[in-house]
XYZ file of N, CA, C and O in Angstrom:
804
model
N 0.896 -1.293 0.099
C -0.196 0.146 0.099
C 0.665 1.385 -0.311
O 1.940 1.658 0.484
N 0.163 2.631 -0.343
C 1.195 3.475 -0.601
C 0.722 4.272 0.601
O -0.439 3.677 1.204
N 1.884 5.667 0.850
C 1.134 5.642 2.244
C 0.015 6.838 2.771
O -0.353 6.643 3.032
N -0.200 7.362 1.163
C -1.338 7.743 1.901
C -2.582 6.837 1.947
O -3.657 7.067 2.695
N -2.928 5.622 1.315
C -3.497 4.424 1.455
C -3.357 4.271 2.466
O -4.572 4.214 3.672
N -2.175 4.068 3.820
C -2.315 3.503 4.855
C -2.690 4.692 6.047
O -3.266 4.537 6.792
N -2.245 5.494 5.524
C -3.171 6.887 6.174
C -4.176 6.757 6.526
O -5.423 7.187 7.399
N -4.990 6.484 4.740
C -6.690 6.641 4.781
C -7.168 5.329 5.559
O -8.203 5.708 6.399
N -6.642 4.241 5.296
C -7.261 3.196 6.723
C -6.762 3.417 7.954
O -7.951 3.502 8.540
N -5.890 4.297 8.231
C -5.388 4.461 9.787
C -6.737 5.306 10.261
O -7.566 5.168 11.288
N -7.191 6.367 9.522
C -7.703 7.008 9.359
C -9.635 7.144 9.796
O -9.913 7.112 10.698
N -9.657 5.696 9.065
C -10.755 5.755 9.001
C -10.952 4.424 10.507
O -11.967 4.320 10.993
N -10.189 4.005 10.384
C -10.290 3.111 11.880
C -10.224 3.894 12.823
O -10.805 3.245 14.327
N -9.712 4.896 13.485
C -9.480 5.839 14.192
C -10.934 6.034 14.601
O -11.381 5.901 15.875
N -11.412 6.099 13.482
C -12.917 7.223 13.784
C -13.606 6.046 14.179
O -14.661 6.129 15.046
N -13.821 4.589 13.664
C -14.128 3.612 13.824
C -13.989 3.324 15.435
O -15.595 3.035 15.880
N -12.760 3.130 15.437
C -12.847 2.750 17.201
C -13.165 3.823 18.157
O -13.730 3.375 19.154
N -13.094 5.016 18.051
C -13.788 6.238 18.376
C -15.364 5.674 18.780
O -15.867 5.670 19.936
N -15.726 5.584 17.907
C -17.159 4.759 17.253
C -18.038 3.920 18.012
O -18.398 4.596 19.312
N -17.201 2.727 18.457
C -17.778 1.558 19.139
C -16.947 1.963 20.241
O -17.419 1.783 21.468
N -15.830 2.334 20.759
C -15.416 3.094 22.258
C -16.931 4.238 23.020
O -17.153 3.640 24.143
N -16.912 4.958 21.923
C -18.105 5.966 22.614
C -19.641 5.099 23.045
O -20.296 5.520 24.072
N -19.579 4.098 22.552
C -21.132 3.755 22.308
C -20.932 2.225 23.305
O -21.500 1.015 23.797
N -19.909 1.873 23.563
C -19.281 1.057 25.637
C -18.977 -0.333 24.397
O -19.556 -1.388 25.259
N -18.839 -0.590 23.342
C -19.215 -1.922 22.638
C -17.246 -2.055 22.729
O -16.876 -3.705 23.203
N -16.394 -1.232 23.404
C -14.792 -1.579 23.518
C -14.852 -0.485 24.671
O -15.195 0.069 25.003
N -13.686 -1.532 25.544
C -13.322 -0.823 26.593
C -11.836 0.545 26.131
O -11.128 1.361 27.104
N -10.997 -0.435 24.941
C -9.670 0.681 25.050
C -9.556 0.629 23.303
O -10.728 -0.246 22.875
N -9.212 1.731 22.770
C -9.168 2.373 21.805
C -8.034 1.573 20.824
O -6.645 2.103 21.318
N -8.098 0.277 20.142
C -6.898 -0.302 19.498
C -5.801 0.301 19.129
O -4.648 0.454 18.590
N -6.489 1.395 18.154
C -5.311 2.536 17.533
C -5.075 3.553 18.418
O -4.388 3.924 17.680
N -5.058 3.150 19.655
C -4.242 4.814 20.318
C -3.096 4.053 20.382
O -2.464 2.804 20.561
N -1.553 5.706 20.386
C -0.846 4.591 19.948
C -0.104 4.876 18.637
O 0.915 5.329 18.489
N -1.132 4.668 17.822
C -0.950 5.098 16.065
C -1.132 6.055 15.612
O -2.245 6.407 15.924
N -0.194 6.540 14.995
C -0.077 8.114 14.380
C 0.139 8.247 12.943
O 0.714 6.565 12.121
N -0.675 9.255 12.355
C -0.164 9.501 10.341
C 0.700 9.713 10.420
O 1.113 10.556 10.967
N 1.127 9.094 9.206
C 2.537 9.387 9.035
C 2.795 10.636 8.170
O 1.779 10.612 6.784
N 3.138 11.911 8.345
C 3.446 12.646 7.555
C 4.115 12.540 6.130
O 5.853 11.981 6.354
N 3.934 13.268 5.368
C 4.474 13.150 3.856
C 5.214 14.298 3.539
O 4.849 15.747 3.696
N 6.725 14.165 3.440
C 7.298 15.549 3.096
C 6.806 15.996 1.535
O 7.661 16.801 0.759
N 5.935 15.345 0.826
C 5.354 16.038 -1.011
C 4.540 17.139 -0.589
O 3.932 17.554 0.090
N 4.094 17.643 -1.535
C 3.326 18.340 -1.174
C 2.069 18.057 -1.455
O 1.895 17.479 -1.702
N 1.368 18.890 -0.598
C -0.231 18.771 0.251
C -1.024 18.577 -0.544
O -1.414 19.386 -1.416
N -1.666 17.512 -0.197
C -3.256 17.792 -1.234
C -3.991 18.452 -0.991
O -4.343 18.662 -0.049
N -3.986 19.251 -2.140
C -4.717 20.481 -2.474
C -6.874 20.500 -2.276
O -6.659 20.380 -4.217
N -7.484 19.414 -1.916
C -8.466 18.902 -2.271
C -9.364 19.461 -0.622
O -9.192 19.249 -0.077
N -10.299 19.901 -0.922
C -11.677 19.808 0.476
C -12.893 19.237 0.291
O -13.324 19.246 -1.036
N -13.461 18.920 1.246
C -14.644 18.886 1.427
C -15.813 19.650 0.845
O -15.470 20.664 1.156
N -16.305 19.715 0.048
C -18.071 19.956 -0.145
C -18.470 20.329 1.072
O -19.240 19.453 1.435
N -18.859 21.530 0.856
C -19.853 21.821 2.128
C -21.685 21.454 1.955
O -21.354 21.329 0.621
N -21.797 21.931 2.658
C -23.797 21.083 2.787
C -24.296 22.151 1.304
O -25.096 21.794 0.311
N -23.844 23.729 0.864
C -24.317 24.415 0.389
C -23.293 23.967 -0.935
O -24.685 24.337 -2.093
N -22.561 23.653 -0.892
C -22.218 23.630 -2.291
C -22.962 22.642 -3.063
O -22.741 22.134 -4.262
N -22.585 21.498 -2.165
C -23.693 20.081 -2.385
C -24.877 20.640 -3.264
O -25.349 19.956 -4.612
N -26.083 21.169 -2.900
C -27.522 21.651 -2.934
C -26.727 22.257 -4.571
O -27.818 22.256 -5.458
N -26.108 23.278 -4.059
C -25.582 24.151 -5.785
C -25.329 22.893 -6.654
O -26.020 23.228 -7.807
N -24.585 22.268 -6.702
C -24.091 21.027 -7.765
C -25.277 20.393 -8.279
O -25.650 20.278 -9.409
N -25.993 19.374 -7.175
C -27.361 19.452 -7.084
C -28.501 19.757 -8.445
O -28.334 19.125 -9.827
N -28.530 20.619 -8.000
C -29.150 22.016 -8.921
C -28.944 22.414 -10.264
O -29.382 21.961 -10.809
N -27.829 22.028 -9.935
C -27.040 22.672 -11.613
C -26.852 21.658 -12.531
O -27.216 21.672 -13.957
N -26.709 20.354 -12.038
C -26.851 19.059 -12.468
C -27.849 18.309 -13.739
O -28.063 17.898 -14.572
N -29.006 18.498 -12.201
C -30.330 18.249 -12.686
C -30.753 18.636 -14.152
O -31.627 18.200 -14.629
N -30.268 20.319 -14.070
C -30.701 21.353 -15.093
C -30.107 21.113 -16.702
O -30.269 21.024 -17.728
N -28.574 20.489 -15.845
C -27.364 21.057 -17.607
C -27.413 19.598 -17.540
O -26.955 18.988 -18.761
N -26.802 18.151 -16.396
C -26.251 17.019 -17.495
C -26.298 16.259 -16.100
O -25.301 15.961 -14.674
N -27.438 15.519 -16.165
C -28.329 14.395 -15.282
C -27.111 13.088 -15.522
O -27.147 12.902 -13.979
N -26.908 12.774 -16.469
C -25.968 11.588 -16.275
C -24.640 12.004 -15.470
O -23.993 11.364 -14.939
N -24.014 13.095 -15.768
C -23.033 13.386 -14.699
C -23.602 12.945 -13.856
O -22.494 13.046 -12.703
N -25.018 13.648 -13.369
C -25.004 13.462 -12.026
C -25.286 12.681 -11.759
O -24.597 12.016 -10.310
N -25.668 11.479 -12.183
C -25.224 10.057 -11.741
C -23.935 10.128 -11.283
O -23.512 9.528 -10.920
N -22.883 9.948 -11.816
C -21.452 9.998 -11.796
C -21.441 10.836 -10.659
O -19.959 9.819 -9.525
N -21.471 11.869 -9.961
C -21.543 12.015 -8.860
C -22.032 11.114 -7.954
O -21.556 11.722 -6.762
N -23.293 11.073 -8.204
C -23.504 9.560 -7.400
C -23.191 8.817 -6.810
O -22.709 8.235 -5.954
N -22.670 8.336 -7.578
C -21.577 7.347 -7.740
C -20.611 6.973 -7.143
O -20.093 6.073 -5.866
N -19.606 8.278 -7.194
C -18.613 8.950 -6.188
C -18.973 9.411 -4.164
O -18.286 8.743 -3.819
N -20.133 10.029 -4.526
C -20.216 10.238 -3.125
C -20.891 9.796 -2.271
O -20.681 9.482 -1.156
N -21.932 8.686 -3.216
C -23.032 7.697 -2.194
C -21.975 6.550 -1.867
O -22.461 5.626 -1.248
N -21.171 6.117 -3.136
C -20.881 4.816 -3.104
C -19.294 4.467 -3.412
O -18.927 3.367 -3.156
N -18.364 6.099 -3.552
C -17.208 5.756 -3.162
C -16.630 5.146 -4.682
O -15.478 4.441 -4.140
N -17.226 5.046 -5.763
C -16.956 4.075 -6.775
C -15.837 5.072 -6.985
O -16.149 6.662 -8.363
N -14.409 4.772 -7.470
C -13.295 5.371 -8.153
C -13.503 5.693 -10.001
O -14.243 5.213 -10.238
N -13.688 7.449 -10.497
C -13.321 7.396 -11.795
C -12.987 6.472 -12.800
O -13.463 5.765 -13.666
N -11.918 5.929 -12.520
C -10.871 4.526 -13.130
C -12.288 2.891 -13.115
O -12.232 2.811 -14.131
N -12.523 2.963 -12.116
C -13.626 2.052 -12.113
C -15.153 2.625 -12.596
O -14.996 1.492 -13.229
N -15.178 3.861 -12.092
C -16.623 4.159 -13.332
C -16.560 3.850 -14.870
O -17.471 3.177 -15.021
N -15.579 4.297 -15.118
C -15.062 4.173 -16.584
C -15.225 2.944 -17.695
O -15.807 1.800 -18.453
N -15.262 1.562 -16.573
C -15.483 0.136 -16.884
C -16.739 -0.555 -16.555
O -17.597 -1.271 -16.964
N -17.887 0.494 -15.603
C -18.658 -0.645 -15.395
C -20.182 -0.007 -16.613
O -19.841 0.368 -17.681
N -20.230 -1.925 -16.725
C -21.274 -1.668 -17.982
C -22.696 -1.839 -17.535
O -23.103 -2.591 -16.147
N -23.757 -1.885 -18.061
C -25.163 -1.984 -18.021
C -25.830 -3.262 -16.608
O -26.170 -3.316 -16.545
N -24.845 -4.199 -17.585
C -24.886 -5.205 -16.905
C -24.420 -5.888 -15.776
O -24.618 -6.739 -15.359
N -23.755 -5.011 -15.471
C -23.346 -4.988 -14.239
C -23.776 -4.458 -12.936
O -24.140 -4.920 -11.648
N -25.209 -3.834 -13.016
C -25.967 -3.471 -12.295
C -27.662 -4.387 -12.383
O -27.998 -5.030 -13.532
N -27.289 -4.884 -10.978
C -28.841 -5.686 -10.944
C -30.048 -5.067 -9.780
O -29.452 -4.719 -8.761
N -30.829 -4.555 -10.373
C -32.266 -4.088 -9.810
C -32.766 -5.119 -8.650
O -33.178 -5.095 -7.907
N -32.742 -6.404 -8.710
C -32.650 -7.351 -7.981
C -32.501 -7.129 -6.289
O -33.163 -7.767 -5.369
N -30.838 -6.810 -6.539
C -30.228 -5.978 -4.808
C -31.172 -4.884 -3.957
O -31.361 -5.254 -3.128
N -30.992 -3.790 -4.491
C -30.156 -3.257 -6.189
C -28.873 -3.438 -5.825
O -28.028 -3.427 -4.757
N -27.989 -3.946 -6.585
C -26.320 -3.949 -6.457
C -25.458 -4.159 -7.619
O -25.986 -3.635 -8.759
N -24.463 -3.219 -7.438
C -23.616 -3.042 -8.867
C -22.196 -3.912 -8.432
O -21.177 -3.759 -7.230
N -21.949 -4.673 -9.201
C -20.401 -5.240 -9.496
C -19.391 -4.712 -10.302
O -19.288 -4.439 -10.951
N -18.216 -4.195 -8.990
C -16.704 -4.181 -9.695
C -15.972 -5.348 -10.047
O -15.785 -6.332 -8.826
N -15.438 -4.843 -11.306
C -14.631 -6.321 -11.395
C -13.121 -5.981 -11.079
O -12.439 -5.126 -11.056
N -12.484 -7.030 -10.197
C -11.370 -6.974 -10.461
C -10.038 -6.405 -11.169
O -9.210 -5.847 -10.473
N -9.984 -7.033 -12.166
C -9.382 -6.480 -13.217
C -9.238 -4.810 -13.408
O -8.300 -4.412 -13.742
N -10.495 -4.369 -13.204
C -10.505 -2.430 -13.309
C -10.861 -1.739 -11.601
O -10.847 -1.006 -11.759
N -10.279 -2.206 -10.828
C -10.175 -1.911 -9.244
C -9.224 -1.726 -8.809
O -8.222 -2.394 -8.928
N -8.817 -1.113 -7.755
C -7.849 -0.323 -7.231
C -7.001 -1.214 -6.979
O -5.840 -2.173 -6.455
N -7.957 -2.868 -5.885
C -7.026 -3.208 -5.300
C -7.227 -5.176 -5.509
O -6.797 -6.121 -4.647
N -7.758 -5.051 -7.071
C -7.333 -6.211 -8.362
C -8.328 -7.531 -7.198
O -8.884 -8.384 -7.229
N -9.309 -6.496 -6.361
C -10.514 -8.121 -5.947
C -11.706 -6.914 -6.758
O -12.201 -5.843 -6.447
N -12.503 -8.334 -6.894
C -14.562 -8.154 -7.124
C -14.768 -7.390 -5.918
O -14.150 -7.758 -4.880
N -15.757 -6.442 -6.177
C -16.697 -6.275 -4.848
C -18.375 -6.286 -5.917
O -18.425 -5.936 -6.628
N -19.337 -6.225 -4.742
C -20.397 -6.493 -5.507
C -21.458 -4.911 -4.391
O -21.061 -5.533 -2.885
N -21.784 -3.831 -4.434
C -21.879 -3.051 -3.753
C -23.336 -2.726 -3.524
O -23.999 -2.409 -4.887
N -23.930 -2.490 -2.996
C -25.200 -2.310 -2.873
C -25.762 -1.050 -3.156
O -25.255 0.088 -2.589
N -26.872 -0.294 -3.735
C -26.574 1.030 -4.813
C -28.119 1.393 -3.496
O -29.213 0.820 -3.617
N -27.603 2.598 -3.137
C -28.864 3.172 -2.591
C -30.067 3.111 -3.152
O -29.703 4.066 -4.588
N -31.494 3.820 -2.617
C -32.646 4.195 -3.591
C -31.856 5.277 -4.095
O -33.096 4.949 -5.630
N -31.504 6.464 -3.991
C -31.589 7.421 -4.835
C -30.891 6.631 -5.728
O -31.181 7.811 -6.757
N -29.729 6.161 -5.750
C -29.047 6.683 -7.044
C -29.524 5.105 -8.177
O -30.167 5.730 -9.471
N -30.776 4.149 -7.649
C -31.760 3.395 -7.984
C -32.970 4.434 -8.944
O -33.177 4.167 -10.220
N -33.121 5.253 -8.749
C -34.017 6.584 -9.028
C -33.894 7.347 -10.145
O -34.500 7.553 -10.959
N -32.256 7.959 -9.848
C -31.556 8.709 -10.875
C -32.086 7.508 -12.032
O -31.801 8.176 -13.666
N -31.255 6.198 -11.916
C -30.900 5.509 -12.960
C -31.911 5.153 -14.177
O -32.675 5.609 -15.259
N -33.186 4.660 -13.165
C -34.617 4.856 -13.700
C -34.852 5.337 -14.741
O -35.901 6.364 -15.987
N -35.001 7.643 -13.779
C -35.305 8.093 -14.703
C -34.663 8.379 -16.246
O -35.097 9.097 -16.576
N -32.814 8.091 -15.790
C -32.255 8.467 -17.619
C -32.424 7.334 -18.174
O -32.117 7.592 -18.965
N -33.573 6.336 -18.238
C -33.623 5.044 -18.624
C -32.923 4.537 -18.710
O -32.583 3.456 -20.398
N -31.853 4.322 -17.785
C -30.211 3.337 -18.225
C -31.014 2.104 -18.682
O -29.603 1.862 -19.376
N -31.839 1.465 -17.788
C -31.970 -0.247 -18.517
C -32.316 -0.236 -19.522
O -32.634 -1.643 -20.082
N -32.603 0.619 -20.194
C -33.558 0.446 -22.066
C -32.574 -0.048 -22.609
O -32.710 -0.590 -23.897
N -31.202 0.640 -22.336
C -30.104 0.169 -23.371
C -29.481 -1.377 -22.989
O -29.854 -1.956 -21.934
N -28.584 -1.871 -24.184
C -28.148 -2.974 -23.856
C -26.968 -3.356 -22.707
O -26.646 -2.378 -22.233
N -27.479 -4.956 -21.896
C -26.189 -4.594 -21.109
C -24.847 -4.751 -21.375
O -23.730 -3.980 -20.534
N -24.389 -4.584 -22.559
C -23.080 -4.831 -22.683
C -22.232 -2.996 -23.163
O -21.413 -2.789 -23.480
N -23.691 -2.171 -23.022
C -22.830 -0.638 -23.579
C -22.296 -0.897 -22.049
O -22.906 -0.519 -20.684
N -21.393 0.521 -22.138
C -20.770 0.801 -20.820
C -21.904 2.346 -20.040
O -22.554 2.719 -21.032
N -21.708 2.314 -19.224
C -22.772 3.091 -18.346
C -22.101 4.544 -18.693
O -23.460 5.194 -18.749
N -20.834 4.919 -18.938
C -20.683 6.478 -19.339
C -20.025 6.247 -20.601
O -18.916 5.867 -20.555
N -20.370 6.813 -21.519
C -19.498 6.759 -22.844
C -19.817 8.337 -23.527
O -19.681 9.152 -23.072
N -20.670 8.721 -24.838
C -20.670 10.136 -25.338
C -21.545 10.412 -24.422
O -22.549 10.711 -23.832
N -21.031 11.964 -23.449
C -21.533 13.125 -23.112
C -22.610 12.312 -21.847
O -23.161 12.662 -20.940
N -21.475 11.491 -21.313
C -21.533 10.372 -19.946
C -23.187 9.648 -20.211
O -23.586 9.290 -18.549
N -23.688 9.609 -21.923
C -24.598 8.538 -21.158
C -24.643 7.771 -22.027
O -23.545 6.886 -22.040
N -24.798 6.386 -22.084
C -24.762 5.093 -22.046
C -24.232 4.924 -23.357
O -24.954 5.343 -24.401
N -23.561 3.873 -23.986
C -22.769 3.575 -24.937
C -21.577 2.376 -25.040
O -21.506 2.128 -24.511
N -21.433 2.681 -26.564
C -20.997 1.542 -26.792
C -18.596 1.553 -26.714
O -18.511 0.676 -26.214
N -18.555 2.742 -26.742
C -17.192 3.375 -26.281
C -16.845 3.603 -24.747
O -17.534 4.358 -23.930
N -16.101 2.856 -24.500
C -15.433 3.446 -23.041
C -14.434 4.682 -22.926
O -13.464 4.819 -24.126
N -14.961 5.704 -22.700
C -14.131 7.095 -21.622
C -13.309 6.512 -20.790
O -13.020 6.151 -19.818
N -12.007 7.488 -20.952
C -11.106 7.568 -19.955
C -12.020 8.397 -19.120
O -12.622 8.974 -18.896
N -11.136 8.097 -17.598
C -11.820 8.679 -16.351
C -11.229 10.131 -16.276
O -12.280 11.336 -15.704
N -10.244 11.066 -17.416
C -10.063 12.250 -17.197
C -11.581 12.885 -17.711
O -11.352 13.872 -17.489
N -12.346 12.303 -18.423
C -13.630 13.348 -19.175
C -14.578 13.993 -17.902
O -14.916 14.741 -17.873
N -14.106 12.737 -16.615
C -15.029 13.127 -15.696
C -14.114 14.635 -14.810
O -14.798 15.865 -14.303
N -12.922 15.094 -14.616
C -11.801 15.895 -14.415
C -12.479 16.971 -15.490
O -12.601 18.060 -14.861
N -12.444 16.718 -16.724
C -12.420 17.661 -17.803
C -13.805 18.657 -17.607
O -13.584 19.845 -17.597
N -15.208 17.805 -17.242
C -16.153 18.890 -17.481
C -16.492 18.962 -16.129
O -16.976 20.610 -16.318
N -15.226 18.573 -15.477
C -15.551 19.767 -13.966
C -14.968 20.683 -13.944
O -15.591 21.903 -13.469
N -13.890 20.735 -14.685
C -13.044 21.909 -14.467
C -13.574 22.837 -15.719
O -13.828 24.467 -15.417
N -14.420 22.351 -16.639
C -14.787 23.163 -17.850
C -16.126 23.843 -17.198
O -16.271 24.749 -18.244
N -17.000 23.146 -17.299
C -18.305 23.253 -16.613
C -19.139 23.799 -14.697
O -19.140 24.594 -14.831
N -18.653 22.437 -14.400
C -19.107 23.213 -12.847
C -18.355 23.704 -12.049
O -18.650 24.339 -11.569
N -17.315 23.948 -11.938
C -16.439 24.352 -11.279
C -16.507 25.734 -12.069
O -16.599 27.191 -11.005
N -15.986 25.928 -13.585
C -16.622 27.565 -13.406
C -17.926 28.016 -13.451
O -18.037 29.440 -13.308
N -18.490 27.225 -13.558
C -19.706 27.998 -13.969
C -20.746 28.241 -12.310
O -21.558 29.275 -12.175
N -20.256 27.196 -11.681
C -20.740 27.504 -10.374
C -19.608 28.260 -9.132
O -19.657 28.626 -8.326
N -18.399 28.694 -9.985
C -17.406 29.760 -9.440
C -16.879 28.797 -7.917
O -16.771 29.465 -7.423
N -16.628 27.196 -8.304
C -16.559 26.653 -7.118
C -14.567 27.469 -6.856
O -14.365 27.297 -7.792
N -14.263 27.469 -5.614
C -12.557 27.333 -5.668
C -11.865 26.010 -5.829
O -12.633 24.983 -6.625
N -10.637 26.489 -6.059
C -10.189 25.296 -7.023
C -9.530 23.907 -6.092
O -9.133 22.509 -6.767
N -9.863 23.933 -4.747
C -9.873 22.760 -3.989
C -11.085 22.055 -3.424
O -11.255 20.540 -3.418
N -12.241 22.535 -4.355
C -13.356 21.772 -4.296
C -13.127 20.588 -6.242
O -13.331 21.426 -7.181
N -12.838 19.363 -6.125
C -12.449 18.689 -7.598
C -13.471 18.048 -7.456
O -14.292 17.785 -6.589
N -13.290 17.282 -8.199
C -14.749 16.199 -8.526
C -14.539 14.405 -7.592
O -15.136 14.833 -7.134
N -13.036 14.637 -7.639
C -12.781 13.422 -6.502
C -13.232 14.132 -5.056
O -12.989 13.156 -3.830
N -13.460 15.049 -4.748
C -14.028 15.885 -3.530
C -15.295 14.721 -2.960
O -15.442 14.949 -1.879
N -15.790 14.470 -3.937
C -17.180 13.963 -3.356
C -17.130 12.718 -2.800
O -18.250 12.360 -2.351
N -15.954 11.953 -3.147
C -15.748 11.035 -2.276
C -15.646 11.365 -0.893
O -15.850 10.555 -0.061
N -14.263 11.851 -0.721
C -14.534 12.609 0.939
C -15.455 13.073 1.520
O -15.494 13.132 2.801
N -16.040 14.167 0.532
C -17.128 14.325 1.400
C -18.377 13.667 1.406
O -18.931 13.197 2.728
N -18.671 12.059 1.168
C -19.245 11.510 1.335
C -18.953 10.702 2.599
O -19.917 9.917 3.127
N -17.482 10.195 2.223
C -17.372 9.411 3.616
C -17.639 9.995 5.359
O -17.633 9.662 5.547
N -16.993 11.698 5.172
C -17.629 12.528 5.746
C -18.417 12.204 6.281
O -18.834 12.435 7.384
N -19.780 12.389 5.417
C -20.753 12.824 5.541
C -21.438 11.573 6.601
O -22.355 10.973 7.528
N -21.076 10.032 5.902
C -20.996 9.083 6.816
C -20.907 8.709 7.883
O -21.647 8.845 8.865
N -19.650 9.391 8.233
C -19.092 8.989 9.824
C -19.869 10.028 10.235
O -20.116 9.317 11.337
N -20.207 11.387 10.005
C -21.413 12.177 11.187
C -22.329 11.807 11.195
O -23.410 12.081 12.342
N -22.987 10.565 10.456
C -24.413 10.359 10.693
C -24.340 8.588 11.655
O -24.731 7.584 11.054
N -23.304 8.721 11.526
C -22.663 7.623 12.635
C -22.833 6.405 11.271
O -23.148 5.237 11.954
N -22.215 6.474 10.852
C -21.961 5.005 9.545
C -22.660 5.080 9.330
O -23.208 3.590 8.664
N -24.208 5.685 9.066
C -25.057 4.769 8.184
C -25.231 5.905 7.058
O -26.175 6.615 6.484
N -24.366 4.935 6.083
C -24.600 5.392 4.351
C -26.098 5.704 3.785
O -25.511 7.185 3.023
N -26.498 5.011 3.974
C -27.958 4.797 3.513
C -28.560 6.281 3.206
O -29.737 6.758 3.170
N -28.500 6.991 5.017
C -29.573 7.909 5.213
C -28.670 9.641 5.092
O -29.052 9.939 5.633
N -27.671 9.164 4.288
C -27.092 10.295 4.128
C -27.413 11.192 2.495
O -27.101 11.282 1.895
N -28.065 12.258 3.015
C -29.300 12.460 1.681
C -28.993 14.074 1.429
O -29.923 14.519 1.184
N -27.740 14.314 1.282
C -27.676 15.650 1.168
C -27.493 16.199 0.176
O -28.236 16.883 -0.513
N -27.150 15.258 -1.440
C -26.980 15.784 -2.356
C -28.698 15.389 -3.524
O -29.117 14.639 -4.064
N -29.819 16.069 -2.432
C -30.649 16.021 -3.094
C -32.023 17.726 -2.963
O -31.645 18.767 -2.501
């Protein structure tokens, strides 16, 4: 694991242990004495989006690009990385769960994953008629709509820079990937009940 990944895991474990300790599930915190390792490289220039910015983002994309809004939902509510998003096909989504399968060939840790899809995300997919498309279609193709051609993860960042950040006048610290940090932060603030964190609405 990279140093950043190690720090991310430790930060999450510290929060989780504190959660258990405060509620009496454990009497000591196993992560006490473990500290985050400081990096000598340039500090990460990425901030969590406040609630007002999330609402601005939602309203803007509702009007201008609901398929890109779906990408934001996957990052914010399900923590799916942009690289992983580019490989998702309609056939990877099951409404019976509802679940979404990520294949290990395309994930950061090289493991398959089956993720529960929050109903907020399902409703947007239905609204966009995602399931009218063939199972072989990529979820995000031309103009972020389903299609047969796979796009680079760069298209998500480019749209954020050229449209979202420019039109909403977001500061440089608000990045597309900030939505993942924001989703994790909101989940922890809601006592780790991720499905109840409905700020982007």
